[in-house]
Short mmCIF file of C-alpha atoms in Angstrom, two decimals:
data_model
loop_
_atom_site.label_atom_id
_atom_site.label_comp_id
_atom_site.label_asym_id
_atom_site.label_seq_id
_atom_site.Cartn_x
_atom_site.Cartn_y
_atom_site.Cartn_z
CA UNK A 1 38.11 78.07 174.56
CA UNK A 2 41.52 77.80 172.90
CA UNK A 3 41.93 79.70 169.64
CA UNK A 4 43.95 77.88 166.99
CA UNK A 5 45.04 79.26 163.63
CA UNK A 6 47.24 77.68 160.97
CA UNK A 7 49.21 79.50 158.28
CA UNK A 8 50.20 77.44 155.26
CA UNK A 9 52.91 79.11 153.18
CA UNK A 10 55.49 81.22 154.99
CA UNK A 11 56.54 83.58 152.24
CA UNK A 12 56.20 87.36 152.48
CA UNK A 13 52.44 87.25 153.07
CA UNK A 14 52.25 84.18 155.30
CA UNK A 15 55.05 85.33 157.58
CA UNK A 16 53.53 88.82 157.82
CA UNK A 17 50.14 87.32 158.75
CA UNK A 18 51.78 85.03 161.32
CA UNK A 19 53.69 87.93 162.86
CA UNK A 20 50.49 90.00 163.09
CA UNK A 21 48.81 87.10 164.89
CA UNK A 22 51.69 86.55 167.33
CA UNK A 23 52.34 90.23 168.05
CA UNK A 24 48.67 90.85 168.87
CA UNK A 25 47.94 87.61 170.71
CA UNK A 26 45.12 86.67 168.31
CA UNK A 27 45.68 82.92 168.77
CA UNK A 28 46.66 80.63 171.64
CA UNK A 29 48.06 78.08 169.19
CA UNK A 30 49.63 78.75 165.81
CA UNK A 31 50.56 76.08 163.27
CA UNK A 32 53.10 77.06 160.60
CA UNK A 33 53.50 74.91 157.49
CA UNK A 34 55.92 75.35 154.60
CA UNK A 35 58.01 72.91 152.51
CA UNK A 36 61.07 75.11 153.14
CA UNK A 37 62.02 73.58 156.50
CA UNK A 38 64.82 76.03 157.14
CA UNK A 39 62.60 79.08 156.56
CA UNK A 40 59.60 77.92 158.57
CA UNK A 41 61.73 76.79 161.52
CA UNK A 42 63.63 80.08 161.44
CA UNK A 43 60.36 82.02 161.51
CA UNK A 44 59.10 79.92 164.43
CA UNK A 45 62.28 80.58 166.39
CA UNK A 46 62.15 84.28 165.52
CA UNK A 47 58.59 84.49 166.86
CA UNK A 48 59.62 82.72 170.06
CA UNK A 49 62.49 85.17 170.46
CA UNK A 50 59.97 88.01 170.18
CA UNK A 51 57.68 86.68 172.90
CA UNK A 52 59.69 87.81 175.95
CA UNK A 53 59.00 91.36 174.75
CA UNK A 54 55.32 90.79 174.02
CA UNK A 55 52.34 90.83 176.41
CA UNK A 56 51.10 87.56 174.85
CA UNK A 57 52.21 83.94 174.58
CA UNK A 58 51.49 81.80 171.51
CA UNK A 59 52.20 78.07 171.27
CA UNK A 60 53.82 77.33 167.91
CA UNK A 61 53.81 74.02 166.00
CA UNK A 62 55.77 73.54 162.78
CA UNK A 63 55.01 71.36 159.73
CA UNK A 64 52.52 69.03 161.39
CA UNK A 65 49.39 68.50 159.29
CA UNK A 66 47.90 66.37 162.07
CA UNK A 67 47.81 69.53 164.20
CA UNK A 68 45.21 70.97 161.81
CA UNK A 69 42.51 68.61 163.06
CA UNK A 70 41.29 70.95 165.79
CA UNK A 71 42.31 74.26 164.19
CA UNK A 72 39.61 76.93 163.96
CA UNK A 73 40.98 78.67 160.87
CA UNK A 74 43.54 77.81 158.20
CA UNK A 75 45.04 80.73 156.27
CA UNK A 76 46.38 79.63 152.89
CA UNK A 77 49.23 81.91 151.82
CA UNK A 78 51.19 79.55 149.59
CA UNK A 79 52.30 80.66 146.14
CA UNK A 80 55.17 81.75 143.92
CA UNK A 81 55.30 85.53 143.88
CA UNK A 82 57.93 85.59 141.12
CA UNK A 83 55.24 84.47 138.67
CA UNK A 84 53.39 87.73 139.32
CA UNK A 85 56.22 89.58 137.61
CA UNK A 86 54.64 89.35 134.15
CA UNK A 87 53.98 91.99 131.48
CA UNK A 88 50.19 91.72 131.77
CA UNK A 89 50.08 92.06 135.58
CA UNK A 90 47.89 88.97 135.57
CA UNK A 91 47.31 87.09 138.84
CA UNK A 92 46.34 84.03 136.79
CA UNK A 93 50.01 83.62 135.87
CA UNK A 94 50.34 81.81 139.20
CA UNK A 95 47.50 79.36 138.53
CA UNK A 96 49.47 76.50 136.89
CA UNK A 97 51.76 76.50 139.94
CA UNK A 98 49.30 77.23 142.75
CA UNK A 99 46.54 74.92 141.52
CA UNK A 100 48.88 71.92 141.83
CA UNK A 101 50.15 73.06 145.21
CA UNK A 102 46.65 73.67 146.54
CA UNK A 103 45.32 70.30 145.39
CA UNK A 104 48.16 68.58 147.28
CA UNK A 105 47.73 70.72 150.40
CA UNK A 106 43.93 70.42 150.34
CA UNK A 107 44.24 66.63 150.23
CA UNK A 108 46.43 66.73 153.35
CA UNK A 109 44.02 69.11 155.07
CA UNK A 110 41.16 66.72 154.37
CA UNK A 111 43.18 63.76 155.69
CA UNK A 112 43.86 65.65 158.93
CA UNK A 113 40.15 65.70 159.78
CA UNK A 114 40.03 69.51 159.77
CA UNK A 115 36.48 70.84 159.93
CA UNK A 116 37.02 74.55 160.54
CA UNK A 117 37.13 77.53 158.18
CA UNK A 118 39.65 77.99 155.35
CA UNK A 119 40.68 81.55 154.50
CA UNK A 120 42.45 81.63 151.14
CA UNK A 121 44.86 84.37 150.12
CA UNK A 122 46.62 82.32 147.44
CA UNK A 123 46.26 83.75 143.92
CA UNK A 124 44.23 83.69 141.78
CA UNK A 125 42.15 83.66 144.93
CA UNK A 126 38.64 83.08 143.58
CA UNK A 127 39.67 79.99 141.61
CA UNK A 128 41.92 78.76 144.43
CA UNK A 129 39.04 79.09 146.91
CA UNK A 130 36.94 76.95 144.57
CA UNK A 131 39.68 74.32 144.39
CA UNK A 132 40.03 74.17 148.18
CA UNK A 133 36.30 73.58 148.54
CA UNK A 134 36.18 70.96 145.79
CA UNK A 135 39.12 68.93 147.14
CA UNK A 136 38.42 69.18 150.88
CA UNK A 137 34.69 68.65 150.49
CA UNK A 138 34.07 71.25 153.20
CA UNK A 139 30.74 73.11 153.05
CA UNK A 140 30.91 76.03 150.61
CA UNK A 141 30.27 78.50 153.42
CA UNK A 142 33.33 77.19 155.29
CA UNK A 143 35.78 78.06 152.51
CA UNK A 144 36.31 81.81 152.02
CA UNK A 145 38.73 83.89 149.96
CA UNK A 146 40.01 87.31 151.00
CA UNK A 147 38.85 88.44 147.56
CA UNK A 148 38.14 92.15 147.25
CA UNK A 149 38.34 92.81 150.99
CA UNK A 150 41.77 94.20 150.08
CA UNK A 151 40.67 95.89 146.84
CA UNK A 152 37.82 97.61 148.66
CA UNK A 153 40.38 98.89 151.16
CA UNK A 154 42.51 100.16 148.27
CA UNK A 155 39.48 101.98 146.88
CA UNK A 156 38.80 103.56 150.28
CA UNK A 157 42.41 104.65 150.53
CA UNK A 158 42.36 106.17 147.03
CA UNK A 159 39.14 108.12 147.69
CA UNK A 160 40.29 109.23 151.13
CA UNK A 161 43.63 110.45 149.78
CA UNK A 162 41.85 112.70 147.28
CA UNK A 163 39.54 114.10 149.96
CA UNK A 164 42.19 114.32 152.71
CA UNK A 165 40.16 112.25 155.18
CA UNK A 166 40.64 109.01 157.09
CA UNK A 167 40.06 106.01 154.83
CA UNK A 168 37.75 104.53 157.47
CA UNK A 169 35.35 107.38 156.68
CA UNK A 170 34.75 105.79 153.26
CA UNK A 171 32.31 102.88 152.93
CA UNK A 172 31.61 100.72 149.89
CA UNK A 173 32.77 97.79 147.83
CA UNK A 174 34.83 96.52 144.97
CA UNK A 175 33.14 93.42 143.58
CA UNK A 176 33.83 90.37 141.42
CA UNK A 177 37.25 88.89 140.81
CA UNK A 178 40.29 89.76 142.89
CA UNK A 179 41.96 90.58 139.61
CA UNK A 180 41.67 92.55 136.42
CA UNK A 181 37.89 92.10 135.94
CA UNK A 182 37.01 93.55 139.33
CA UNK A 183 35.26 96.92 139.56
CA UNK A 184 34.23 99.51 142.13
CA UNK A 185 30.47 99.41 142.68
CA UNK A 186 30.13 103.17 143.07
CA UNK A 187 26.43 102.81 143.91
CA UNK A 188 27.55 101.31 147.23
CA UNK A 189 30.15 103.94 148.12
CA UNK A 190 29.50 106.57 150.78
CA UNK A 191 31.81 109.26 152.12
CA UNK A 192 30.97 110.56 155.58
CA UNK A 193 27.45 109.28 154.97
CA UNK A 194 27.02 110.97 151.57
CA UNK A 195 26.78 109.11 148.23
CA UNK A 196 30.08 109.27 146.34
CA UNK A 197 28.24 110.68 143.29
CA UNK A 198 27.34 113.82 145.26
CA UNK A 199 30.86 114.16 146.67
CA UNK A 200 32.46 113.57 143.27
CA UNK A 201 30.36 116.31 141.69
CA UNK A 202 31.19 118.81 144.42
CA UNK A 203 34.89 117.96 144.67
CA UNK A 204 35.61 117.13 141.02
CA UNK A 205 36.58 113.50 141.59
CA UNK A 206 37.29 111.31 138.56
CA UNK A 207 35.63 108.02 139.56
CA UNK A 208 37.03 106.11 136.59
CA UNK A 209 40.53 107.10 137.60
CA UNK A 210 39.88 106.10 141.22
CA UNK A 211 38.49 102.76 140.05
CA UNK A 212 41.69 102.09 138.14
CA UNK A 213 43.79 103.18 141.09
CA UNK A 214 42.03 100.66 143.33
CA UNK A 215 42.37 97.93 140.71
CA UNK A 216 46.04 98.69 140.04
CA UNK A 217 47.06 99.39 143.64
CA UNK A 218 48.45 95.92 144.24
CA UNK A 219 50.66 96.09 141.19
CA UNK A 220 51.93 99.54 142.20
CA UNK A 221 53.10 97.98 145.46
CA UNK A 222 54.41 94.88 143.69
CA UNK A 223 56.52 96.79 141.18
CA UNK A 224 57.99 98.84 144.00
CA UNK A 225 59.18 95.93 146.16
CA UNK A 226 58.42 92.79 144.07
CA UNK A 227 55.80 91.50 146.45
CA UNK A 228 52.82 92.67 148.50
CA UNK A 229 52.39 91.78 152.15
CA UNK A 230 50.92 94.18 154.70
CA UNK A 231 47.59 94.96 153.06
CA UNK A 232 46.63 91.40 152.16
CA UNK A 233 47.98 89.88 155.40
CA UNK A 234 45.94 92.38 157.42
CA UNK A 235 42.82 91.53 155.41
CA UNK A 236 43.35 87.79 155.98
CA UNK A 237 43.90 88.15 159.72
CA UNK A 238 40.86 90.43 160.00
CA UNK A 239 38.82 87.73 158.29
CA UNK A 240 40.25 85.02 160.56
CA UNK A 241 39.46 87.10 163.64
CA UNK A 242 35.93 87.74 162.40
CA UNK A 243 35.47 83.96 162.32
CA UNK A 244 37.14 83.35 165.70
CA UNK A 245 35.11 86.06 167.41
CA UNK A 246 31.84 85.15 165.68
CA UNK A 247 31.70 88.87 164.90
CA UNK A 248 28.93 88.59 162.29
CA UNK A 249 30.47 91.36 160.19
CA UNK A 250 29.54 92.31 156.63
CA UNK A 251 32.66 91.92 154.47
CA UNK A 252 33.31 91.82 150.70
CA UNK A 253 34.95 88.39 150.51
CA UNK A 254 35.11 85.62 147.95
CA UNK A 255 32.11 83.40 148.69
CA UNK A 256 30.08 80.98 146.62
CA UNK A 257 27.13 82.73 144.96
CA UNK A 258 24.57 80.25 143.68
CA UNK A 259 23.13 82.68 141.13
CA UNK A 260 26.53 82.93 139.44
CA UNK A 261 27.63 79.35 140.10
CA UNK A 262 31.07 80.43 141.25
CA UNK A 263 33.14 81.95 144.05
CA UNK A 264 33.47 85.71 143.68
CA UNK A 265 33.62 88.74 145.93
CA UNK A 266 30.28 90.01 147.16
CA UNK A 267 29.39 91.22 150.67
CA UNK A 268 28.42 88.54 153.17
CA UNK A 269 27.96 88.25 156.91
CA UNK A 270 30.95 86.38 158.34
CA UNK A 271 31.06 84.59 161.70
CA UNK A 272 32.18 81.38 163.35
CA UNK A 273 30.17 79.35 160.83
CA UNK A 274 31.96 81.06 157.96
CA UNK A 275 29.53 82.71 155.55
CA UNK A 276 26.52 83.03 157.82
CA UNK A 277 24.33 85.07 155.46
CA UNK A 278 24.71 86.50 151.98
CA UNK A 279 23.89 90.14 151.35
CA UNK A 280 21.90 91.30 148.34
CA UNK A 281 22.97 94.68 146.95
CA UNK A 282 20.81 96.97 144.85
CA UNK A 283 23.30 97.32 141.99
CA UNK A 284 22.87 99.33 138.81
CA UNK A 285 22.39 97.56 135.46
CA UNK A 286 25.95 98.46 134.46
CA UNK A 287 27.33 97.03 137.71
CA UNK A 288 25.33 93.82 137.25
CA UNK A 289 26.79 93.42 133.75
CA UNK A 290 30.31 93.92 135.06
CA UNK A 291 29.69 91.38 137.81
CA UNK A 292 28.44 88.80 135.30
CA UNK A 293 31.52 89.34 133.12
CA UNK A 294 33.76 88.81 136.15
CA UNK A 295 31.83 85.69 137.20
CA UNK A 296 32.07 84.19 133.71
CA UNK A 297 35.82 84.81 133.64
CA UNK A 298 36.38 83.13 137.01
CA UNK A 299 34.18 80.19 136.01
CA UNK A 300 36.17 79.66 132.81
CA UNK A 301 39.48 79.72 134.64
CA UNK A 302 38.23 77.31 137.30
CA UNK A 303 37.11 74.86 134.59
CA UNK A 304 40.58 75.10 133.04
CA UNK A 305 42.23 74.36 136.38
CA UNK A 306 40.09 71.24 136.81
CA UNK A 307 41.05 69.99 133.36
CA UNK A 308 44.80 70.12 134.13
#
């Protein structure tokens, strides 16, 4: 069966995701969409020039919404990264811009007859994921945001750096908003099979500091090069591949949680049908309070975006 992915928005993140897909042969067909015709056509040609030196071939289509009809996954990477350069390091600074863009794009996606899975990277991702679902009318489990899949990775990296181990030896989750109200659910974190609380006591880890490092990691990257790309693009492509392969993998992604009435990041089983099953964590009272605060914040911002 042919594998077809679309990337909408060919900025730093979208082009990085597209290159990752092409270089690794993750799709048979790749649709690239961006209003900057010169940029998207240049990227398409650049990818084609790379193919003689790759072990894979990918068919590339440019700026054709009709080609989305039989796509398996759409990755939304549109945005205006310059708006992230604000004194409060607030991802919601992009919302006035991205909410209008997404409503227009989502209308075109719906008109194409697309019935696959949307993976949203676009910030602020939890609200944008909600907008995509509302406008396209796709089932809630078919619209997913990368959410804290990236922030959880940043937490794992921060913990692993302190302990001088491979970050894949750390398990656990950041939850809530992909933004300033997110938090590390330390009750879920294990290091080489041991609870982080035990490891922290033995090794003198400051968990509050590590929580902040995970939360602030994206802005550390941003202030260094004025954009982020590799971490979030890798998270998005991993999520797309999980769908394509029907891998049924537990991932902390932005999904609609009925008990909170909003999209937020919480572990779920992801497969070809999108969110196949939602996980229920045994969180502490403090973690539950933090999650509710994050949910309320996202809900308020989504309501504001609908009123515009």
